[in-house]
Short mmCIF file of C-alpha atoms in Angstrom, two decimals:
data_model
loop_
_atom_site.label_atom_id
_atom_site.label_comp_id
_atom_site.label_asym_id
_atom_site.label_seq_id
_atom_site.Cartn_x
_atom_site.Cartn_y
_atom_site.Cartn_z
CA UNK A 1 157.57 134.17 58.68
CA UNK A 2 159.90 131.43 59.99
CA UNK A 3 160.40 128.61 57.05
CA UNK A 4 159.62 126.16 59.41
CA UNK A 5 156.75 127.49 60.44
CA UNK A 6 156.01 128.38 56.82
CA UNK A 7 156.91 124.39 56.08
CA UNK A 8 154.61 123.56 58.73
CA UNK A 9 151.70 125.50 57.64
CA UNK A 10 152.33 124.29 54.06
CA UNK A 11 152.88 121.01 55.24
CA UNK A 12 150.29 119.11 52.45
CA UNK A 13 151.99 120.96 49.44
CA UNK A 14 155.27 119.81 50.78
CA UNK A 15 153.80 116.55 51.46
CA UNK A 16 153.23 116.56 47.66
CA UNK A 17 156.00 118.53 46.75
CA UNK A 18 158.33 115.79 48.27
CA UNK A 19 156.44 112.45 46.63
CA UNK A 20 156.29 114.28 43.65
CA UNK A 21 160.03 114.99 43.08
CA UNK A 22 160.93 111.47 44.29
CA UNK A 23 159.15 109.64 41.91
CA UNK A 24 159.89 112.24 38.98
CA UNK A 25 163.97 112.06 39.91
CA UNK A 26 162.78 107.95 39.79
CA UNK A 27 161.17 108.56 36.74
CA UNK A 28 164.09 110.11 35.09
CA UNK A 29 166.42 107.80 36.59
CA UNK A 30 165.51 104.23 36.04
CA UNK A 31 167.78 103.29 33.34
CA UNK A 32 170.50 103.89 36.05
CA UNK A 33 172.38 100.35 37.07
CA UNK A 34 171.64 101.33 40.92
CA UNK A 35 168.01 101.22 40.04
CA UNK A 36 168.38 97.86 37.78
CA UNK A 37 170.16 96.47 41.15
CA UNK A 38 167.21 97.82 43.47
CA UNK A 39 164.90 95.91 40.69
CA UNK A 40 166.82 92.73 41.20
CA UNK A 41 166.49 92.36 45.27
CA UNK A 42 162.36 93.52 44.74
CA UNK A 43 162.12 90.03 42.09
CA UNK A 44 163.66 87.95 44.90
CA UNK A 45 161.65 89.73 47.70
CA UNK A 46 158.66 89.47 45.72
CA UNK A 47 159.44 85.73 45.07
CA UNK A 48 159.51 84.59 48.77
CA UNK A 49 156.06 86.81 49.50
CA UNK A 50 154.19 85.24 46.36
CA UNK A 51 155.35 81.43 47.10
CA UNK A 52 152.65 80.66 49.04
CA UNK A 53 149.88 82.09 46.80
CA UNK A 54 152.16 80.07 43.80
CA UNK A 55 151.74 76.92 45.25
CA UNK A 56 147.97 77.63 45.74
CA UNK A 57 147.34 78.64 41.85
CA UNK A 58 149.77 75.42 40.85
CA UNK A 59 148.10 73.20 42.93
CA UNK A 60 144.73 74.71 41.10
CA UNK A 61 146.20 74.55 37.69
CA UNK A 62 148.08 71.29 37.02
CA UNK A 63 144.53 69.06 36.95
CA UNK A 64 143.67 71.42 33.78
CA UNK A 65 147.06 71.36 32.52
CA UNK A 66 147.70 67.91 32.80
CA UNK A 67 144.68 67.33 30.36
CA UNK A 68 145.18 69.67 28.07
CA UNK A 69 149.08 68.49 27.91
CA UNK A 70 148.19 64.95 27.77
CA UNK A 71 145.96 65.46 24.40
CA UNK A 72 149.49 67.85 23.40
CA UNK A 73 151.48 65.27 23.61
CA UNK A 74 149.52 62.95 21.34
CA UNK A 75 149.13 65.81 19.20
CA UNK A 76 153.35 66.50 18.96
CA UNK A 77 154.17 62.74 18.49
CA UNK A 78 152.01 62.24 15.63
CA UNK A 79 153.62 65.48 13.95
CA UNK A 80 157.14 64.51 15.12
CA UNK A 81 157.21 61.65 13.15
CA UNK A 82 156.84 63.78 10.36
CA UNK A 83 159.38 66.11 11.48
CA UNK A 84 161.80 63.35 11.92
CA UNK A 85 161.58 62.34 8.39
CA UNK A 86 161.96 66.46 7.41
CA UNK A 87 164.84 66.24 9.35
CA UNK A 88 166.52 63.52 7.55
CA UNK A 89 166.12 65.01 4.33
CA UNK A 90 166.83 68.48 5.94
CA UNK A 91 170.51 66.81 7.17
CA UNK A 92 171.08 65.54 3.78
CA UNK A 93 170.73 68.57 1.81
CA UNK A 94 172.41 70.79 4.48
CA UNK A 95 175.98 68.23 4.58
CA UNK A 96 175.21 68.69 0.63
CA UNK A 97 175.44 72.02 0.59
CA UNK A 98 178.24 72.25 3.43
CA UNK A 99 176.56 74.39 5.80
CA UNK A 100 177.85 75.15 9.17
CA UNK A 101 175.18 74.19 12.23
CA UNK A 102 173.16 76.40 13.79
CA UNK A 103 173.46 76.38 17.44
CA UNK A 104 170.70 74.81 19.41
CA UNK A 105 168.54 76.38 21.66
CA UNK A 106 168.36 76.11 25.72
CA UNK A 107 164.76 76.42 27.31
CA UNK A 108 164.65 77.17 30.87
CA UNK A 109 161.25 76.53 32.05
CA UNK A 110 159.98 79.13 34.77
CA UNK A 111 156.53 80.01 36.39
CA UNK A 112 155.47 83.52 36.64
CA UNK A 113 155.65 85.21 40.56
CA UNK A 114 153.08 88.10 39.85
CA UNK A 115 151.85 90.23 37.05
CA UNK A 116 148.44 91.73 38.23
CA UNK A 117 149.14 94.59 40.25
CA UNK A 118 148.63 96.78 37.47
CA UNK A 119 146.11 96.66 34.57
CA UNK A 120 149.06 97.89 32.62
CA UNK A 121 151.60 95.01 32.61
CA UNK A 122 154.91 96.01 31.17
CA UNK A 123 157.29 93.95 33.20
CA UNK A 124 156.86 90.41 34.95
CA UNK A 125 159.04 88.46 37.92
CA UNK A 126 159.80 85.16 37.02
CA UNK A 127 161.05 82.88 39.37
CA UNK A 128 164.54 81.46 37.86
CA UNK A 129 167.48 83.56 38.38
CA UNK A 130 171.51 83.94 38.71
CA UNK A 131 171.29 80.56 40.58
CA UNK A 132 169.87 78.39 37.48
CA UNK A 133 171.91 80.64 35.06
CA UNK A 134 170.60 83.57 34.03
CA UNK A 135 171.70 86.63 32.98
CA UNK A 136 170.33 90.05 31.65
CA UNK A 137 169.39 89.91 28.19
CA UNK A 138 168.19 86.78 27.75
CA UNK A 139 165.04 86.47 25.73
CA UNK A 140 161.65 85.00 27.03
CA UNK A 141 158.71 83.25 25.56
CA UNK A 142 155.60 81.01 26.18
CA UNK A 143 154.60 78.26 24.45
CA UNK A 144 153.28 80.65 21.55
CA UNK A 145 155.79 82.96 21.35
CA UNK A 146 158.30 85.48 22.54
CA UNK A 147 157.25 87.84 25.68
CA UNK A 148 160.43 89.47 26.41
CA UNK A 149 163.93 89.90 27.94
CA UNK A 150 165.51 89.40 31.42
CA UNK A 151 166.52 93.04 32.54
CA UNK A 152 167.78 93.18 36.06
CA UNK A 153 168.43 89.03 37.52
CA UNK A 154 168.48 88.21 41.52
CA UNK A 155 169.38 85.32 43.15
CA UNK A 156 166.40 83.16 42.54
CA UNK A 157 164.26 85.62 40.78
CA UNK A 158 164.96 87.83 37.47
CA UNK A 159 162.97 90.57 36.01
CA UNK A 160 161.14 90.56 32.68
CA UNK A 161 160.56 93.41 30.13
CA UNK A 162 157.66 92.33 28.25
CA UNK A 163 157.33 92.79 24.45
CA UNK A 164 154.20 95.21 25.57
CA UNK A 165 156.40 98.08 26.53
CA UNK A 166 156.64 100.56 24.55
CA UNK A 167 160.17 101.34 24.37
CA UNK A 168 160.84 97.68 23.38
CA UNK A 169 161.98 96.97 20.04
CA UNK A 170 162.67 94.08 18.01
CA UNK A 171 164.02 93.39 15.30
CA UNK A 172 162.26 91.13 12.89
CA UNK A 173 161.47 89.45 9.74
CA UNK A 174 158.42 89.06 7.90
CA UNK A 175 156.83 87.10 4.87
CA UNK A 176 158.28 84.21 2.04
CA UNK A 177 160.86 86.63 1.34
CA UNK A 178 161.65 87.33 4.91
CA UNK A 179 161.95 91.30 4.67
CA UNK A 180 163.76 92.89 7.54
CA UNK A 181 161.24 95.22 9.72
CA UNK A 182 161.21 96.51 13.54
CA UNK A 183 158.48 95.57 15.95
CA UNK A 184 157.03 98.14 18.28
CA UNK A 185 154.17 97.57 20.73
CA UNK A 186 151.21 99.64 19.86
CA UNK A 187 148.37 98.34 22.38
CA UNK A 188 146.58 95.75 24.28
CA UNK A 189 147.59 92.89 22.03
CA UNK A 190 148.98 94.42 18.96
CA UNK A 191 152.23 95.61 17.76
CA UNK A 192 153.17 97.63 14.43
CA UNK A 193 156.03 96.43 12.09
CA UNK A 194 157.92 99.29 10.74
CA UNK A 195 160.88 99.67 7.98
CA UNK A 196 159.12 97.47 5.57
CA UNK A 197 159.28 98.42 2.17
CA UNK A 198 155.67 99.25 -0.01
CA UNK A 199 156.74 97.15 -2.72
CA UNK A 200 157.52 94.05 0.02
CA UNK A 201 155.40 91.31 -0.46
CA UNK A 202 153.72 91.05 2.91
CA UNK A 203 150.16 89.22 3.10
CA UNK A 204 147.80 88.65 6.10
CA UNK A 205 148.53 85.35 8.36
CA UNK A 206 152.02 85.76 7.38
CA UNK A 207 154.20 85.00 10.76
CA UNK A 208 156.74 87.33 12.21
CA UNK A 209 160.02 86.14 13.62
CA UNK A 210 163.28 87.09 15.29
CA UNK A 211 165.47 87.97 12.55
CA UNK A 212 168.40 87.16 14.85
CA UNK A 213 170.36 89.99 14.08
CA UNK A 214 170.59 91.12 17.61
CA UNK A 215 172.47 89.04 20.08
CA UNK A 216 169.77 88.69 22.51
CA UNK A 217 167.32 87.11 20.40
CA UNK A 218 168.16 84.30 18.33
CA UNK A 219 166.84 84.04 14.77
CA UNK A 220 163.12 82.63 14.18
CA UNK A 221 161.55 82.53 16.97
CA UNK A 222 157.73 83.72 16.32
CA UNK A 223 156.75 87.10 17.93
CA UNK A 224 153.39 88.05 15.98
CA UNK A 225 151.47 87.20 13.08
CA UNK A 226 150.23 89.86 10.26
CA UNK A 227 146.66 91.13 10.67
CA UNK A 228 146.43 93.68 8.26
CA UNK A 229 149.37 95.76 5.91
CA UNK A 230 148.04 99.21 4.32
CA UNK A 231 150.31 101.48 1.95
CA UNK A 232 150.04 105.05 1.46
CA UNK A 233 151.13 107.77 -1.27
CA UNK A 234 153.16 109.51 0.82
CA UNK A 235 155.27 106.46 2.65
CA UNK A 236 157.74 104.30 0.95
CA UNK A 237 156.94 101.89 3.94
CA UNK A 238 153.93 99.63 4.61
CA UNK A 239 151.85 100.24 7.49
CA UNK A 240 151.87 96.10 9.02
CA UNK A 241 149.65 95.67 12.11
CA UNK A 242 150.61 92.53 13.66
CA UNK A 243 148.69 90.48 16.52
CA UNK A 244 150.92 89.00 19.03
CA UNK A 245 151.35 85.43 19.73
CA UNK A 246 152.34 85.07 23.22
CA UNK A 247 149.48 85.09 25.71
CA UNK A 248 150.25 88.56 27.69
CA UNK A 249 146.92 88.67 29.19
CA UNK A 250 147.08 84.73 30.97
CA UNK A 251 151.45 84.44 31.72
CA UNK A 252 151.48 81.33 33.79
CA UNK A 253 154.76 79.33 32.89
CA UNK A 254 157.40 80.56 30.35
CA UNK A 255 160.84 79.66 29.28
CA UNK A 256 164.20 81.87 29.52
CA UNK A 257 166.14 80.71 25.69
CA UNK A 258 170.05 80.72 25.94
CA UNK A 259 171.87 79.50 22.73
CA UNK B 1 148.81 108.31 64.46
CA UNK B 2 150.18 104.42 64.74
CA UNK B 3 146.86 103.34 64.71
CA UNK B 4 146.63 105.07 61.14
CA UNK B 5 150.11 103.50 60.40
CA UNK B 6 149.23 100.04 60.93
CA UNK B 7 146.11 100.31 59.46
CA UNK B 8 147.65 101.74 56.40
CA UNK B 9 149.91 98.63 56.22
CA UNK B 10 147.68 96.20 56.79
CA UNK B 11 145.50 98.03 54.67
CA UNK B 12 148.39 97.93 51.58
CA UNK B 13 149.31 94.24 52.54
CA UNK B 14 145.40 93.06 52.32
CA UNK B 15 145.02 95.22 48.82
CA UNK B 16 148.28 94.29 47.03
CA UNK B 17 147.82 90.31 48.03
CA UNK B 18 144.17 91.05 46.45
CA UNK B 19 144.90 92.88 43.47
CA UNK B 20 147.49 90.39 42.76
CA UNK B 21 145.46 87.32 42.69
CA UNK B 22 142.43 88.84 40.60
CA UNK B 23 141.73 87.85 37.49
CA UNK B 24 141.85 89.59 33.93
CA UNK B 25 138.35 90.32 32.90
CA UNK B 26 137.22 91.26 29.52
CA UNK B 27 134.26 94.00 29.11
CA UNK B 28 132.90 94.42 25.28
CA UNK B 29 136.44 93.36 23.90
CA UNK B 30 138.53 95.41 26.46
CA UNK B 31 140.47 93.66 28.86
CA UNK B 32 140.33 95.05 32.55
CA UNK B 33 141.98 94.62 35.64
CA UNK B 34 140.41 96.29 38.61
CA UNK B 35 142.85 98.89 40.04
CA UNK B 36 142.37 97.96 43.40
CA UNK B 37 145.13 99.88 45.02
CA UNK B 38 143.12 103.41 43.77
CA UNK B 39 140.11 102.12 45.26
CA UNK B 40 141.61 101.70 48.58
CA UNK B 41 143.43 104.85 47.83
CA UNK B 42 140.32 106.27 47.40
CA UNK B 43 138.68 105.17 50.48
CA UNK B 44 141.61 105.97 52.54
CA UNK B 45 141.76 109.28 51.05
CA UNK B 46 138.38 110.59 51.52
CA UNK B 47 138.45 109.62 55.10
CA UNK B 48 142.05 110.57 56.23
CA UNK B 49 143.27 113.59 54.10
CA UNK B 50 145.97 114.86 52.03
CA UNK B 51 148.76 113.97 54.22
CA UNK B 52 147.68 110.81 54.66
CA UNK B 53 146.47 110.09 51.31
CA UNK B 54 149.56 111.51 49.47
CA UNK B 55 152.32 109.11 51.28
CA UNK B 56 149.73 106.07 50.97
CA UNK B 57 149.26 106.68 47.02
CA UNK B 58 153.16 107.51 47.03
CA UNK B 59 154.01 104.08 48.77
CA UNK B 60 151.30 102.12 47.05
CA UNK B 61 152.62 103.25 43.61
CA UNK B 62 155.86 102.72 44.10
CA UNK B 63 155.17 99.17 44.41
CA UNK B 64 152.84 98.88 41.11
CA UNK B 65 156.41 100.54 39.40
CA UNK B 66 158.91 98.25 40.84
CA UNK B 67 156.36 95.13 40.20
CA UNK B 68 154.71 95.99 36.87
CA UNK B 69 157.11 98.90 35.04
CA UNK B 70 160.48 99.49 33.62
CA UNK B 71 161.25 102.25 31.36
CA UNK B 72 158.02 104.02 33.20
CA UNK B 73 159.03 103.86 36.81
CA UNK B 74 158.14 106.54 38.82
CA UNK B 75 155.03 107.12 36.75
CA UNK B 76 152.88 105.37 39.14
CA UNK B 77 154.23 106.58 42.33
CA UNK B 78 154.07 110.35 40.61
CA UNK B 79 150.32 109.53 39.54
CA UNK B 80 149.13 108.35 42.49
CA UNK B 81 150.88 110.89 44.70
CA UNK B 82 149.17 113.46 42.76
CA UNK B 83 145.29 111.40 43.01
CA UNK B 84 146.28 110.90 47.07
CA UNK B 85 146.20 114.70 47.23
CA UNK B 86 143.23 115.02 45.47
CA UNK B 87 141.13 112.68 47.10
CA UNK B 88 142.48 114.23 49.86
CA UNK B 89 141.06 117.82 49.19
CA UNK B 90 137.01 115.78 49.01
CA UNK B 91 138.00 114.79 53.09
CA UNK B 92 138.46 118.78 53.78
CA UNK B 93 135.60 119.59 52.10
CA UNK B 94 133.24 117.11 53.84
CA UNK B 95 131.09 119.67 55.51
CA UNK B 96 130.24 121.26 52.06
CA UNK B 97 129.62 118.37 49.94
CA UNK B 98 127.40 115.99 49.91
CA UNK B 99 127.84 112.41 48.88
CA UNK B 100 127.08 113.28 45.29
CA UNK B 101 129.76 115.93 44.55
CA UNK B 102 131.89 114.08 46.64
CA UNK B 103 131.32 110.80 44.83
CA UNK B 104 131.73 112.80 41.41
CA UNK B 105 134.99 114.24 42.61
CA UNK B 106 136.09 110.72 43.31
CA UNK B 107 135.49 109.99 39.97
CA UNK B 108 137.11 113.49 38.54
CA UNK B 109 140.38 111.67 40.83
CA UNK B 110 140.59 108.82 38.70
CA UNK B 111 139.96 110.56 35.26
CA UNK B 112 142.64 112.65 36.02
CA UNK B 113 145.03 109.22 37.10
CA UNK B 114 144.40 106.97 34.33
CA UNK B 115 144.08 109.96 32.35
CA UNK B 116 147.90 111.07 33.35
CA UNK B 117 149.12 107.45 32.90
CA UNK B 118 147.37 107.25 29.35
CA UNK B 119 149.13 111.16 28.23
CA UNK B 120 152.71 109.52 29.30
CA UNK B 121 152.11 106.26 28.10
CA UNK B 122 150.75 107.13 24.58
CA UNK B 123 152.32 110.37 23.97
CA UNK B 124 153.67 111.00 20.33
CA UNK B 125 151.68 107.90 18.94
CA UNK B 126 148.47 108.12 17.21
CA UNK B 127 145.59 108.37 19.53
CA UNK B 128 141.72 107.46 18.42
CA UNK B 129 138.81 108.35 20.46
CA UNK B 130 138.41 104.93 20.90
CA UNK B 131 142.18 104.91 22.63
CA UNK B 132 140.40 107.53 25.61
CA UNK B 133 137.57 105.38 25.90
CA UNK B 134 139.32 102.13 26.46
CA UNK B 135 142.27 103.88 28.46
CA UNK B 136 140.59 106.28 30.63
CA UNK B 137 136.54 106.43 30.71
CA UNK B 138 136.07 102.80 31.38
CA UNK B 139 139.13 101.87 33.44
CA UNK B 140 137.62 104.90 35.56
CA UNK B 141 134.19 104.20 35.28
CA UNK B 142 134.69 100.63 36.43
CA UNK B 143 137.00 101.59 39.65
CA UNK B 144 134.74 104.05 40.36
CA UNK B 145 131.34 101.69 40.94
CA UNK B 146 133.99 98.87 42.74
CA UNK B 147 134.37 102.18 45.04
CA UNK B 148 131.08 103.02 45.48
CA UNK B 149 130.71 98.91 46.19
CA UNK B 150 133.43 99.16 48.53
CA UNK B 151 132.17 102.28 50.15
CA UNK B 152 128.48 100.79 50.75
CA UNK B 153 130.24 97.54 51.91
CA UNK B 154 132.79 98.39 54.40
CA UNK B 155 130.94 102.16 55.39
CA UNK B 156 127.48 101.85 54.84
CA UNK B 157 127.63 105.55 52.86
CA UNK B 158 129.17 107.76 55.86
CA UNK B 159 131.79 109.28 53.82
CA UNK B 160 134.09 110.92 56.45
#
């Protein structure tokens, strides 16, 4: 038999055959720069199709926003004034002790283009990009926590590995005694916090932040707070499920941090 | 043939700008997102064949990986490739079956997708019965009555 004509009358297996090994050389593949580039160009695509459904859902939003900001801001400048005084005495006792600064940190306010089309989401577009400053690596939050890091950045659009993937580590401190740990996502809304020692001192409500080790994140910035912490016999390390603070299921706005 | 083609574009076009304006709904704790790019999948599959239904699943899950996945890409378009020609196979068998079997194999389809996604996705972690529940049964269950909804809807039950 011919192989065309053998092609031919095998034409739905090759149909399959051919989809198949596309997406699983794809698959295999997308750590590649090429395919970080091809990411890029589909955030600014994606940002010009979604505008007009954006301004729609803004438009829809920024009644309820506006209330629920207006009662924040009350909120923030009656606990500011407290903070202002902290800070005082927090100035005083640093020049004391001649410590060096910390650098401050930049927020970049940005809206979310899309995040539905899968009820898995492991990666969002926002729409801020090379234009307003970004660059890969940059690390993401929402007004309760961190969400992520910028992985491949367009023109006016940048991808956004969420903290729900499960190749995404962090690393992290937790409790008084800030113990050093790694976060891992485990599922919908939970993470695990790994590396910390049985005999740590690690209670539930305790809050989980960027330990600022890595030069993506900086230090402190809440991730998760500690639902439950289990030892066993056989592990020198605590078992810490945590509960994530950002809002994964509802990503509206967000902020891109540069120090 | 165009007339499939533009269909099938105007077909992805209406289902993406749906799916991506739908809300996040929560059932018993679990929160769910209705897959609706398998559901048109689905329906376009049953009614076209493999051919067909393998480049539309290929081309509709290549755009759930570059939108919604990063160290997974490829997963969807591989998954979905793999349901097209599936729901493909219920469109050469629609002499022989009748709308029950082929209604069950539609559901069999999307076991076999989320149940593929939830393998790669969870694979060397703990798993709980719970985990299949939450990951497969119900995200499967629930696509497959917005199908049969669909189905009733737009074809009044004349499967193929």
């Amino acid at each position: 038999m011919l192989p065309f004509r053998w092609i031919y009358l095998n034409r739905e297996l090759m149909s399959l055959a051919i989809t198949a090994g596309v997406s699983l050389l794809l698959f295999f593949n997308n750590d590649t720069p090429e395919m970080r580039g091809a990411q890029a160009i589909i955030a600014d695509v994606n940002k010009i199709i979604s505008s007009p459904q954006r301004v729609y859902f803004d438009l829809l939003a920024v009644r309820r926003e506006n209330e629920v900001l207006a009662e924040s801001v009350t909120r923030l400048q009656l606990l500011n004034s407290k903070l202002l005084r902290y800070q005082y005495e927090h100035d005083r006792l640093r020049s004391m002790l001649n410590l060096v600064e910390d650098s401050p940190v930049n927020l970049l306010p940005a809206s979310v283009i899309n995040q539905q089309l899968s009820a898995s989401v492991r990666s969002i577009t926002i729409n801020v990009g090379s234009e307003q400053g970004v660059v890969v690596d940059q690390a993401i939050m929402d007004i309760n926590g961190l969400l992520g890091k910028t992985i491949a950045v367009g023109v006016g659009a940048s991808r956004v590995q969420l903290i729900t993937d499960i190749n995404y580590l962090v690393s992290v401190r937790v409790g008084d005694q800030r113990h050093l740990g790694i976060y891992k996502y485990s599922d919908t809304t939970r993470g695990e916090v790994e590396n910390i020692p049985r005999s740590a001192d690690v209670e539930e409500g305790d809050l989980v932040v960027t330990s600022g080790i890595s030069e993506i994140y900086p230090p402190d910035i809440p991730l998760a707070r500690v639902i439950s912490t289990s030892r066993s016999a056989d592990s020198p390390f605590q078992k810490i499920i945590v509960e994530l603070l950002a809002d994964i299921t509802d990503l509206n706005y967000v902020f891109v941090l540069s120090q | 043939m165009r007339g499939s083609i533009i269909w099938l574009v105007l077909g992805i076009i209406v289902a993406v700008a749906i799916q991506s304006a739908l809300p996040r709904i929560t059932v018993s704790g679990i929160p769910f997102t209705p897959d609706l790019l398998l559901v048109f999948l689905a329906l376009a599959g049953v009614r076209k064949g493999r051919i067909f239904a393998v480049f539309t699943g290929f081309s509709l899950g290549i755009l759930q990986d570059l939108t919604t996945q990063v160290n997974l890409l490829g997963l969807y378009a591989f998954i979905k490739s793999l349901s097209g020609y599936a729901l493909g196979t219920i469109f050469q068998y629609r002499e022989y079956w009748n709308r029950t079997v082929r209604l069950l194999a539609v559901m069999v389809c999307f076991l076999i997708h989320f149940g593929i996604y939830a393998f790669v996705t969870l694979y060397g972690s703990e798993v709980q019965i719970i985990d299949f529940l939450r990951l497969i049964f119900i995200p499967a269950l629930l696509n497959w009555i917005l199908y049969i909804i669909l189905e009733k809807l737009f074809f009044d039950l004349k499967v193929g």
